[in-house]
mmCIF file of C-alpha atoms in Angstrom:
data_model
loop_
_atom_site.group_PDB
_atom_site.id
_atom_site.type_symbol
_atom_site.label_atom_id
_atom_site.label_comp_id
_atom_site.label_asym_id
_atom_site.label_seq_id
_atom_site.Cartn_x
_atom_site.Cartn_y
_atom_site.Cartn_z
ATOM 1 C CA UNK G 286 86.472 126.641 123.940
ATOM 2 C CA UNK G 287 87.125 126.776 120.429
ATOM 3 C CA UNK G 288 87.370 130.084 118.974
ATOM 4 C CA UNK G 289 87.590 131.297 115.310
ATOM 5 C CA UNK G 290 89.856 133.764 114.332
ATOM 6 C CA UNK G 291 91.682 135.210 111.222
ATOM 7 C CA UNK G 292 94.838 135.909 112.786
ATOM 8 C CA UNK G 293 97.877 134.062 114.202
ATOM 9 C CA UNK G 294 97.893 132.869 117.944
ATOM 10 C CA UNK G 295 101.244 133.706 119.746
ATOM 11 C CA UNK G 296 102.048 131.674 122.755
ATOM 12 C CA UNK G 297 105.245 131.741 124.781
ATOM 13 C CA UNK G 298 108.289 129.531 123.724
ATOM 14 C CA UNK G 299 108.849 126.264 125.469
ATOM 15 C CA UNK G 300 111.835 124.120 125.858
ATOM 16 C CA UNK G 301 112.936 122.115 122.998
ATOM 17 C CA UNK G 302 112.280 118.593 125.064
ATOM 18 C CA UNK G 303 108.697 119.773 125.457
ATOM 19 C CA UNK G 304 108.278 120.631 122.024
ATOM 20 C CA UNK G 305 109.183 117.196 120.854
ATOM 21 C CA UNK G 306 106.893 115.551 123.231
ATOM 22 C CA UNK G 307 104.049 118.057 122.221
ATOM 23 C CA UNK G 308 104.806 117.113 118.601
ATOM 24 C CA UNK G 309 104.601 113.235 119.154
ATOM 25 C CA UNK G 310 101.275 113.971 120.831
ATOM 26 C CA UNK G 311 100.064 115.785 117.765
ATOM 27 C CA UNK G 312 101.246 113.081 115.521
ATOM 28 C CA UNK G 313 99.390 110.617 117.808
ATOM 29 C CA UNK G 314 95.975 112.196 116.421
ATOM 30 C CA UNK G 315 97.452 111.038 113.672
ATOM 31 C CA UNK G 316 93.730 114.940 114.501
ATOM 32 C CA UNK G 317 83.315 128.057 118.287
ATOM 33 C CA UNK G 318 80.052 128.494 119.043
ATOM 34 C CA UNK G 319 77.088 128.469 116.638
ATOM 35 C CA UNK G 320 76.483 124.665 116.171
ATOM 36 C CA UNK G 321 73.587 123.354 114.444
ATOM 37 C CA UNK G 322 72.971 120.648 116.991
ATOM 38 C CA UNK G 323 73.689 119.879 120.386
ATOM 39 C CA UNK G 324 73.167 116.201 121.574
ATOM 40 C CA UNK G 325 72.980 114.953 125.089
ATOM 41 C CA UNK G 326 73.727 111.220 125.864
ATOM 42 C CA UNK G 327 71.008 110.066 128.111
ATOM 43 C CA UNK G 328 67.819 111.013 126.226
ATOM 44 C CA UNK G 329 66.542 107.548 125.553
ATOM 45 C CA UNK G 330 67.072 103.940 126.714
ATOM 46 C CA UNK G 331 69.661 101.673 125.250
ATOM 47 C CA UNK G 332 69.253 99.761 122.368
ATOM 48 C CA UNK G 333 69.816 95.590 122.222
ATOM 49 C CA UNK G 334 71.853 94.030 119.423
ATOM 50 C CA UNK G 335 71.962 90.267 118.325
ATOM 51 C CA UNK G 336 74.883 88.459 117.032
ATOM 52 C CA UNK G 337 75.477 87.755 113.384
ATOM 53 C CA UNK G 338 77.865 84.989 112.230
ATOM 54 C CA UNK G 339 80.245 87.463 110.601
ATOM 55 C CA UNK G 340 82.752 87.683 113.474
ATOM 56 C CA UNK G 341 86.453 86.382 113.850
ATOM 57 C CA UNK G 342 88.872 85.348 116.621
ATOM 58 C CA UNK G 343 92.612 86.084 117.053
ATOM 59 C CA UNK G 344 95.420 85.994 119.366
ATOM 60 C CA UNK G 345 94.897 88.824 121.938
ATOM 61 C CA UNK G 346 98.651 90.038 121.683
ATOM 62 C CA UNK G 347 98.404 90.104 117.847
ATOM 63 C CA UNK G 348 97.385 93.891 117.999
ATOM 64 C CA UNK G 349 94.622 93.809 115.656
ATOM 65 C CA UNK G 350 93.266 96.933 113.956
ATOM 66 C CA UNK G 351 90.050 96.850 112.012
ATOM 67 C CA UNK G 352 88.655 98.943 108.994
ATOM 68 C CA UNK G 353 85.537 99.118 107.354
ATOM 69 C CA UNK G 354 83.664 101.736 104.892
ATOM 70 C CA UNK G 355 80.034 101.461 104.018
ATOM 71 C CA UNK G 356 80.455 97.770 103.226
ATOM 72 C CA UNK G 357 79.204 94.470 104.594
ATOM 73 C CA UNK G 358 82.809 93.087 104.563
ATOM 74 C CA UNK G 359 85.771 94.441 106.574
ATOM 75 C CA UNK G 360 89.639 94.017 106.936
ATOM 76 C CA UNK G 361 91.850 93.579 109.868
ATOM 77 C CA UNK G 362 95.699 94.160 110.255
ATOM 78 C CA UNK G 363 97.514 92.122 112.890
ATOM 79 C CA UNK G 364 101.381 91.550 113.350
ATOM 80 C CA UNK G 365 100.970 88.636 111.105
ATOM 81 C CA UNK G 366 99.370 90.402 107.991
ATOM 82 C CA UNK G 367 96.078 91.608 106.656
ATOM 83 C CA UNK G 368 92.765 89.800 106.275
ATOM 84 C CA UNK G 369 89.632 90.648 104.394
ATOM 85 C CA UNK G 370 86.423 89.134 105.587
ATOM 86 C CA UNK G 371 83.408 88.975 103.370
ATOM 87 C CA UNK G 372 79.685 89.456 104.011
ATOM 88 C CA UNK G 373 79.293 85.918 105.454
ATOM 89 C CA UNK G 374 82.002 85.962 107.618
ATOM 90 C CA UNK G 375 84.488 83.964 105.194
ATOM 91 C CA UNK G 376 88.106 85.109 104.696
ATOM 92 C CA UNK G 377 88.201 86.353 100.979
ATOM 93 C CA UNK G 378 91.704 87.532 101.111
ATOM 94 C CA UNK G 379 94.711 87.127 103.244
ATOM 95 C CA UNK G 380 98.262 88.637 103.029
ATOM 96 C CA UNK G 381 100.762 87.280 105.292
ATOM 97 C CA UNK G 382 103.864 89.272 106.609
ATOM 98 C CA UNK G 383 105.423 90.344 110.054
ATOM 99 C CA UNK G 384 105.316 93.697 111.966
ATOM 100 C CA UNK G 385 106.445 94.488 115.329
ATOM 101 C CA UNK G 386 103.820 97.021 116.094
ATOM 102 C CA UNK G 387 100.740 97.670 113.727
ATOM 103 C CA UNK G 388 99.412 101.116 112.725
ATOM 104 C CA UNK G 389 96.686 101.576 110.169
ATOM 105 C CA UNK G 390 95.848 104.802 108.494
ATOM 106 C CA UNK G 391 92.546 105.012 106.560
ATOM 107 C CA UNK G 392 90.884 107.481 104.230
ATOM 108 C CA UNK G 393 87.639 106.139 103.151
ATOM 109 C CA UNK G 394 87.927 102.704 101.576
ATOM 110 C CA UNK G 395 91.772 103.033 101.284
ATOM 111 C CA UNK G 396 94.062 102.311 104.050
ATOM 112 C CA UNK G 397 98.060 101.812 104.802
ATOM 113 C CA UNK G 398 99.299 99.313 106.915
ATOM 114 C CA UNK G 399 102.708 99.836 108.522
ATOM 115 C CA UNK G 400 104.996 99.723 111.550
ATOM 116 C CA UNK G 401 105.751 103.132 112.917
ATOM 117 C CA UNK G 402 109.697 103.080 112.959
ATOM 118 C CA UNK G 403 109.768 100.198 110.658
ATOM 119 C CA UNK G 404 110.558 100.419 106.907
ATOM 120 C CA UNK G 405 107.779 98.648 104.922
ATOM 121 C CA UNK G 406 104.426 99.812 104.135
ATOM 122 C CA UNK G 407 101.284 98.124 102.232
ATOM 123 C CA UNK G 408 98.440 100.209 100.700
ATOM 124 C CA UNK G 409 95.240 98.539 100.346
ATOM 125 C CA UNK G 410 91.855 99.260 98.556
ATOM 126 C CA UNK G 411 88.635 96.849 99.177
ATOM 127 C CA UNK G 412 89.879 94.732 96.361
ATOM 128 C CA UNK G 413 93.143 93.844 98.175
ATOM 129 C CA UNK G 414 96.666 95.016 98.341
ATOM 130 C CA UNK G 415 97.486 97.807 95.706
ATOM 131 C CA UNK G 416 101.325 98.170 96.519
ATOM 132 C CA UNK G 417 104.122 97.409 98.810
ATOM 133 C CA UNK G 418 106.915 99.752 99.319
ATOM 134 C CA UNK G 419 110.206 99.053 101.430
ATOM 135 C CA UNK G 420 112.358 102.248 102.215
ATOM 136 C CA UNK G 421 115.871 102.944 103.165
ATOM 137 C CA UNK G 422 114.998 104.480 106.531
ATOM 138 C CA UNK G 423 112.348 104.394 109.170
ATOM 139 C CA UNK G 424 108.889 105.463 108.721
ATOM 140 C CA UNK G 425 107.665 108.261 110.782
ATOM 141 C CA UNK G 426 104.517 109.265 109.362
ATOM 142 C CA UNK G 427 102.281 107.973 106.604
ATOM 143 C CA UNK G 428 99.093 109.116 104.664
ATOM 144 C CA UNK G 429 96.821 108.051 101.774
ATOM 145 C CA UNK G 430 94.386 109.843 100.029
ATOM 146 C CA UNK G 431 90.891 108.395 98.728
ATOM 147 C CA UNK G 432 92.288 106.953 95.608
ATOM 148 C CA UNK G 433 95.318 105.371 97.103
ATOM 149 C CA UNK G 434 98.047 107.942 96.317
ATOM 150 C CA UNK G 435 100.453 107.938 99.477
ATOM 151 C CA UNK G 436 102.912 109.976 101.547
ATOM 152 C CA UNK G 437 105.506 108.852 103.861
ATOM 153 C CA UNK G 438 108.051 110.863 106.054
ATOM 154 C CA UNK G 439 111.059 108.588 106.658
ATOM 155 C CA UNK G 440 114.396 109.314 108.412
ATOM 156 C CA UNK G 441 117.460 107.730 106.651
ATOM 157 C CA UNK G 442 120.936 107.723 108.156
ATOM 158 C CA UNK G 443 121.818 110.855 106.114
ATOM 159 C CA UNK G 444 118.609 112.951 105.977
ATOM 160 C CA UNK G 445 114.826 112.993 106.018
ATOM 161 C CA UNK G 446 112.902 112.402 103.022
ATOM 162 C CA UNK G 447 109.285 112.693 101.952
ATOM 163 C CA UNK G 448 108.135 109.803 99.603
ATOM 164 C CA UNK G 449 105.397 110.143 97.172
ATOM 165 C CA UNK G 450 103.464 107.369 95.333
ATOM 166 C CA UNK G 451 100.482 107.415 93.209
ATOM 167 C CA UNK G 452 97.655 104.907 93.127
ATOM 168 C CA UNK G 453 99.769 102.319 90.930
ATOM 169 C CA UNK G 454 102.619 102.567 93.443
ATOM 170 C CA UNK G 455 104.767 104.698 91.203
ATOM 171 C CA UNK G 456 106.669 107.967 91.866
ATOM 172 C CA UNK G 457 105.270 111.030 90.495
ATOM 173 C CA UNK G 458 107.043 111.600 87.000
ATOM 174 C CA UNK G 459 107.581 115.155 88.202
ATOM 175 C CA UNK G 460 109.221 114.193 91.559
ATOM 176 C CA UNK G 461 110.885 111.291 92.824
ATOM 177 C CA UNK G 462 110.828 112.351 96.703
ATOM 178 C CA UNK G 463 111.767 115.363 98.461
ATOM 179 C CA UNK G 464 115.072 115.466 100.449
ATOM 180 C CA UNK G 465 114.708 118.027 103.767
ATOM 181 C CA UNK G 466 118.445 118.822 104.495
ATOM 182 C CA UNK G 467 118.047 122.221 106.434
ATOM 183 C CA UNK G 468 119.591 121.944 109.582
ATOM 184 C CA UNK G 469 117.251 121.801 112.881
ATOM 185 C CA UNK G 470 114.400 121.685 110.312
ATOM 186 C CA UNK G 471 112.319 118.315 110.439
ATOM 187 C CA UNK G 472 109.378 116.651 108.564
ATOM 188 C CA UNK G 473 106.498 115.995 110.748
ATOM 189 C CA UNK G 474 103.914 114.615 108.268
ATOM 190 C CA UNK G 475 102.978 114.841 104.745
ATOM 191 C CA UNK G 476 99.557 114.415 102.562
ATOM 192 C CA UNK G 477 98.499 114.375 98.980
ATOM 193 C CA UNK G 478 95.422 116.224 97.769
ATOM 194 C CA UNK G 479 92.445 114.097 96.873
ATOM 195 C CA UNK G 480 92.855 115.016 93.032
ATOM 196 C CA UNK G 481 96.540 113.931 93.483
ATOM 197 C CA UNK G 482 97.826 117.537 92.260
ATOM 198 C CA UNK G 483 99.393 118.778 95.393
ATOM 199 C CA UNK G 484 101.454 117.335 97.997
ATOM 200 C CA UNK G 485 101.627 119.158 101.509
ATOM 201 C CA UNK G 486 104.470 118.709 104.076
ATOM 202 C CA UNK G 487 104.377 119.923 107.639
ATOM 203 C CA UNK G 488 107.840 120.732 109.070
ATOM 204 C CA UNK G 489 109.001 121.875 112.608
ATOM 205 C CA UNK G 490 111.955 124.516 112.778
ATOM 206 C CA UNK G 491 113.773 124.540 115.980
ATOM 207 C CA UNK G 492 116.742 126.573 114.761
ATOM 208 C CA UNK G 493 115.731 129.905 116.297
ATOM 209 C CA UNK G 494 114.677 131.201 119.533
ATOM 210 C CA UNK G 495 111.269 130.401 118.934
ATOM 211 C CA UNK G 496 109.676 127.450 117.515
ATOM 212 C CA UNK G 497 108.147 127.551 113.993
ATOM 213 C CA UNK G 498 105.915 125.427 111.875
ATOM 214 C CA UNK G 499 106.575 125.809 108.083
ATOM 215 C CA UNK G 500 104.253 124.306 105.598
ATOM 216 C CA UNK G 501 105.817 123.614 101.940
ATOM 217 C CA UNK G 502 103.431 122.837 99.011
ATOM 218 C CA UNK G 503 104.467 120.842 95.871
ATOM 219 C CA UNK G 504 103.045 120.301 92.468
ATOM 220 C CA UNK G 505 102.878 116.549 91.499
ATOM 221 C CA UNK G 506 101.709 116.974 87.857
ATOM 222 C CA UNK G 507 102.778 119.025 84.647
ATOM 223 C CA UNK G 508 102.830 122.174 86.601
ATOM 224 C CA UNK G 509 105.909 121.131 88.621
ATOM 225 C CA UNK G 510 107.733 121.725 85.562
ATOM 226 C CA UNK G 511 107.219 125.638 86.089
ATOM 227 C CA UNK G 512 108.699 125.499 89.673
ATOM 228 C CA UNK G 513 112.140 124.520 91.182
ATOM 229 C CA UNK G 514 111.567 120.929 92.531
ATOM 230 C CA UNK G 515 107.777 121.566 92.108
ATOM 231 C CA UNK G 516 107.809 123.716 95.336
ATOM 232 C CA UNK G 517 105.289 126.541 94.691
ATOM 233 C CA UNK G 518 104.245 127.916 97.986
ATOM 234 C CA UNK G 519 105.365 128.146 101.926
ATOM 235 C CA UNK G 520 103.456 129.165 104.787
ATOM 236 C CA UNK G 521 104.906 129.717 108.442
ATOM 237 C CA UNK G 522 103.073 129.653 111.924
ATOM 238 C CA UNK G 523 105.072 130.867 114.926
ATOM 239 C CA UNK G 524 104.946 129.051 117.982
ATOM 240 C CA UNK G 525 102.943 126.249 117.145
ATOM 241 C CA UNK G 526 103.713 122.542 116.400
ATOM 242 C CA UNK G 527 101.680 121.502 113.258
ATOM 243 C CA UNK G 528 100.994 117.704 112.990
ATOM 244 C CA UNK G 529 98.427 116.039 110.957
ATOM 245 C CA UNK G 530 97.335 117.370 107.766
ATOM 246 C CA UNK G 531 93.987 116.422 106.127
ATOM 247 C CA UNK G 532 92.758 117.287 102.579
ATOM 248 C CA UNK G 533 89.109 117.429 101.683
ATOM 249 C CA UNK G 534 87.240 116.793 98.337
ATOM 250 C CA UNK G 535 86.637 120.188 97.827
ATOM 251 C CA UNK G 536 90.496 120.846 97.450
ATOM 252 C CA UNK G 537 90.839 122.467 100.852
ATOM 253 C CA UNK G 538 93.432 121.621 103.589
ATOM 254 C CA UNK G 539 93.123 121.293 107.249
ATOM 255 C CA UNK G 540 96.208 121.741 109.632
ATOM 256 C CA UNK G 541 96.002 120.372 113.028
ATOM 257 C CA UNK G 542 98.640 121.950 115.482
ATOM 258 C CA UNK G 543 98.802 121.784 119.296
ATOM 259 C CA UNK G 544 97.060 125.131 119.530
ATOM 260 C CA UNK G 545 94.878 125.723 116.245
ATOM 261 C CA UNK G 546 92.952 124.195 113.294
ATOM 262 C CA UNK G 547 93.608 126.129 110.202
ATOM 263 C CA UNK G 548 91.744 125.838 106.990
ATOM 264 C CA UNK G 549 93.841 126.633 103.764
ATOM 265 C CA UNK G 550 92.648 126.963 100.199
ATOM 266 C CA UNK G 551 94.277 127.135 96.899
ATOM 267 C CA UNK G 552 93.860 129.268 93.868
ATOM 268 C CA UNK G 553 96.264 128.818 91.349
ATOM 269 C CA UNK G 554 99.809 129.083 92.889
ATOM 270 C CA UNK G 555 98.210 131.283 95.778
ATOM 271 C CA UNK G 556 97.882 129.370 99.048
ATOM 272 C CA UNK G 557 95.572 131.421 101.592
ATOM 273 C CA UNK G 558 94.642 130.684 105.245
ATOM 274 C CA UNK G 559 90.821 131.152 104.985
ATOM 275 C CA UNK G 560 89.750 130.246 108.590
ATOM 276 C CA UNK G 561 91.336 129.333 111.911
ATOM 277 C CA UNK G 562 89.970 128.049 115.214
ATOM 278 C CA UNK G 563 92.180 128.550 118.365
ATOM 279 C CA UNK G 564 91.962 125.515 120.648
ATOM 280 C CA UNK G 565 91.173 125.805 124.493
ATOM 281 C CA UNK G 566 91.515 122.344 124.742
ATOM 282 C CA UNK G 567 93.901 119.486 123.491
ATOM 283 C CA UNK G 568 92.535 117.325 120.908
ATOM 284 C CA UNK G 569 92.691 113.735 122.420
ATOM 285 C CA UNK G 570 90.933 112.043 119.126
ATOM 286 C CA UNK G 571 90.439 112.978 115.478
ATOM 287 C CA UNK G 572 88.459 111.148 112.967
ATOM 288 C CA UNK G 573 87.570 112.037 109.207
ATOM 289 C CA UNK G 574 83.834 112.375 108.433
ATOM 290 C CA UNK G 575 81.888 112.906 105.220
ATOM 291 C CA UNK G 576 83.378 116.094 103.937
ATOM 292 C CA UNK G 577 84.836 117.087 107.350
ATOM 293 C CA UNK G 578 86.038 115.826 110.587
ATOM 294 C CA UNK G 579 85.211 115.048 114.350
ATOM 295 C CA UNK G 580 87.469 115.866 117.421
ATOM 296 C CA UNK G 581 87.067 114.732 120.727
ATOM 297 C CA UNK G 582 88.440 117.138 123.177
ATOM 298 C CA UNK G 583 90.975 116.369 126.028
ATOM 299 C CA UNK G 584 91.935 118.633 128.895
ATOM 300 C CA UNK G 585 91.743 122.303 128.533
ATOM 301 C CA UNK G 586 94.948 124.507 128.605
ATOM 302 C CA UNK G 587 95.623 126.619 131.424
ATOM 303 C CA UNK G 588 94.603 130.291 131.381
ATOM 304 C CA UNK G 589 92.291 129.328 128.277
ATOM 305 C CA UNK G 590 88.631 129.306 127.920
ATOM 306 C CA UNK G 591 87.918 125.571 127.471
ATOM 307 C CA UNK G 592 85.054 123.100 126.832
ATOM 308 C CA UNK G 593 84.327 120.132 129.020
ATOM 309 C CA UNK G 594 86.854 117.264 128.457
ATOM 310 C CA UNK G 595 85.176 114.536 126.150
ATOM 311 C CA UNK G 596 83.135 116.894 124.189
ATOM 312 C CA UNK G 597 83.004 115.561 120.819
ATOM 313 C CA UNK G 598 82.664 118.317 117.957
ATOM 314 C CA UNK G 599 81.828 117.711 114.197
ATOM 315 C CA UNK G 600 83.089 120.121 111.485
ATOM 316 C CA UNK G 601 82.646 120.517 107.874
ATOM 317 C CA UNK G 602 85.848 121.364 106.024
ATOM 318 C CA UNK G 603 85.224 125.004 106.117
ATOM 319 C CA UNK G 604 85.619 124.566 109.919
ATOM 320 C CA UNK G 605 82.076 125.166 110.407
ATOM 321 C CA UNK G 606 80.459 123.549 113.424
ATOM 322 C CA UNK G 607 77.935 120.803 112.420
ATOM 323 C CA UNK G 608 76.985 119.632 115.973
ATOM 324 C CA UNK G 609 78.467 118.725 119.279
ATOM 325 C CA UNK G 610 77.904 115.739 121.362
ATOM 326 C CA UNK G 611 78.618 115.269 125.218
ATOM 327 C CA UNK G 612 78.325 111.750 126.631
ATOM 328 C CA UNK G 613 77.806 110.904 130.012
ATOM 329 C CA UNK G 614 81.535 109.945 130.503
ATOM 330 C CA UNK G 615 84.823 111.131 129.021
ATOM 331 C CA UNK G 616 85.229 110.075 125.533
ATOM 332 C CA UNK G 617 87.502 107.222 124.899
ATOM 333 C CA UNK G 618 87.039 106.342 121.142
ATOM 334 C CA UNK G 619 85.373 107.944 117.845
ATOM 335 C CA UNK G 620 85.183 106.312 114.378
ATOM 336 C CA UNK G 621 83.336 107.807 111.524
ATOM 337 C CA UNK G 622 82.471 107.114 107.828
ATOM 338 C CA UNK G 623 80.495 109.360 105.403
ATOM 339 C CA UNK G 624 77.083 109.044 106.920
ATOM 340 C CA UNK G 625 77.520 108.482 110.880
ATOM 341 C CA UNK G 626 79.712 108.751 113.921
ATOM 342 C CA UNK G 627 80.468 106.207 116.757
ATOM 343 C CA UNK G 628 81.327 107.684 120.038
ATOM 344 C CA UNK G 629 82.649 105.596 122.748
ATOM 345 C CA UNK G 630 82.635 106.503 126.314
ATOM 346 C CA UNK G 631 83.868 103.554 128.343
ATOM 347 C CA UNK G 632 81.372 101.090 127.920
ATOM 348 C CA UNK G 633 78.696 103.421 126.715
ATOM 349 C CA UNK G 634 78.702 103.618 123.016
ATOM 350 C CA UNK G 635 76.629 105.802 120.724
ATOM 351 C CA UNK G 636 75.666 105.979 117.243
ATOM 352 C CA UNK G 637 75.025 109.418 115.774
ATOM 353 C CA UNK G 638 73.918 110.403 112.255
ATOM 354 C CA UNK G 639 75.837 112.873 110.369
ATOM 355 C CA UNK G 640 73.646 115.816 111.666
ATOM 356 C CA UNK G 641 74.113 114.773 115.305
ATOM 357 C CA UNK G 642 70.987 112.724 115.865
ATOM 358 C CA UNK G 643 71.451 109.901 118.419
ATOM 359 C CA UNK G 644 70.447 106.846 116.368
ATOM 360 C CA UNK G 645 71.072 104.267 119.215
ATOM 361 C CA UNK G 646 73.159 103.754 122.162
ATOM 362 C CA UNK G 647 74.538 100.384 123.568
ATOM 363 C CA UNK G 648 75.828 99.621 127.231
ATOM 364 C CA UNK G 649 78.487 97.083 126.659
ATOM 365 C CA UNK G 650 79.388 94.262 128.987
ATOM 366 C CA UNK G 651 82.926 94.156 128.059
ATOM 367 C CA UNK G 652 85.739 96.606 126.928
ATOM 368 C CA UNK G 653 85.878 97.119 123.180
ATOM 369 C CA UNK G 654 88.877 98.837 121.302
ATOM 370 C CA UNK G 655 87.114 99.646 118.050
ATOM 371 C CA UNK G 656 83.347 99.997 117.283
ATOM 372 C CA UNK G 657 82.656 100.400 113.485
ATOM 373 C CA UNK G 658 79.403 100.482 111.202
ATOM 374 C CA UNK G 659 79.375 98.003 108.444
ATOM 375 C CA UNK G 660 76.685 98.215 105.487
ATOM 376 C CA UNK G 661 74.284 100.368 107.558
ATOM 377 C CA UNK G 662 73.955 102.135 110.781
ATOM 378 C CA UNK G 663 72.496 99.311 112.601
ATOM 379 C CA UNK G 664 74.843 96.667 111.736
ATOM 380 C CA UNK G 665 77.969 97.157 114.022
ATOM 381 C CA UNK G 666 81.470 95.412 114.642
ATOM 382 C CA UNK G 667 82.730 95.391 118.183
ATOM 383 C CA UNK G 668 86.364 94.646 118.335
ATOM 384 C CA UNK G 669 87.486 93.267 121.786
ATOM 385 C CA UNK G 670 90.750 91.747 122.907
ATOM 386 C CA UNK G 671 90.888 88.263 121.212
ATOM 387 C CA UNK G 672 87.577 88.478 119.129
ATOM 388 C CA UNK G 673 85.285 90.714 116.848
ATOM 389 C CA UNK G 674 81.543 90.507 117.103
ATOM 390 C CA UNK G 675 79.326 91.618 114.432
ATOM 391 C CA UNK G 676 75.894 92.430 115.684
ATOM 392 C CA UNK G 677 72.779 93.929 114.595
ATOM 393 C CA UNK G 678 70.456 96.226 116.329
ATOM 394 C CA UNK G 679 67.332 94.339 117.539
ATOM 395 C CA UNK G 680 65.352 96.795 119.523
ATOM 396 C CA UNK G 681 65.462 100.328 120.743
ATOM 397 C CA UNK G 682 65.315 103.928 119.007
ATOM 398 C CA UNK G 683 66.434 104.894 115.561
ATOM 399 C CA UNK G 684 65.821 108.223 114.152
ATOM 400 C CA UNK G 685 66.259 107.590 110.471
#
């Protein structure tokens, strides 16, 4: 169960090895009662879809990852580079490079393509590549805001650094980068606010008897001149491993840890926790939605009230529940844009409106790794092992 509280949750100390494993699991996301709507999964018969000539084929071992945001075109990254596909299925742009393993982090229509543990990252907009940066170390995490400002946690031979870039690919004038030199304190993730003014960095402190998560906040604009190295606030959470950070257009920040989801608000130099959800389940999947996020729940924690594994819950940026959805089977995939949410439960795939109404469901005859909506909620990209099909809903229900 998810429970809202306004105090810290204390949990027993665990061994360092387990902490690191949990930390990696949190980064892999890298994601209460009183909901407005509760949806079931079997209320209507399945819809049927017809193929459109807008799909692509690729090598099954190329590791493709697809991205689209409210558009007829889409992009996909493989180990050989990035291609942009137009509304008619044609290649409109192509960028050739080599990666051993492909990861794509997206925020609305901007996205980063990089190799975890690699040293190169490329930031893209719908118009193509915005900038390419090579680092003197290994990329541990990456994020981008909706304008193309990016943040990277990099491990070098001598230290850990947080590297920050504006939409032009330049480092902020007030701060080239952040060096993390404290012993046994490791940066986990970083993010830049939607307006580009603030950078937040989550750090894991394993120096004492109990694990601590520390949050550091930096100004990136002219306000940085009034603070040493731009640092204007800190927060600390005991016995938690903070992972992903997610800024929203209203200026607030969500912090996802192994035990809580916290909302942070900013008023001048004052940083305050304004809401917190204590987790009864681990978060297995996380995706950004319009003005909020959706989380798929995994197994419950021992000794905690928990929800059914596979439950998908949508929240706004204030951590108020919008709706929850329970498919017939455990959730294996979620994706969202500003207007809709896709939930995959094995080969059963559901399209939901922003308020949780079931628009359609599709019983697939093969396994799909990704399912994305394109220019509308009835035009869907289904990505399989060696091809991506674009299909349009031909029959079946749709609550518009």
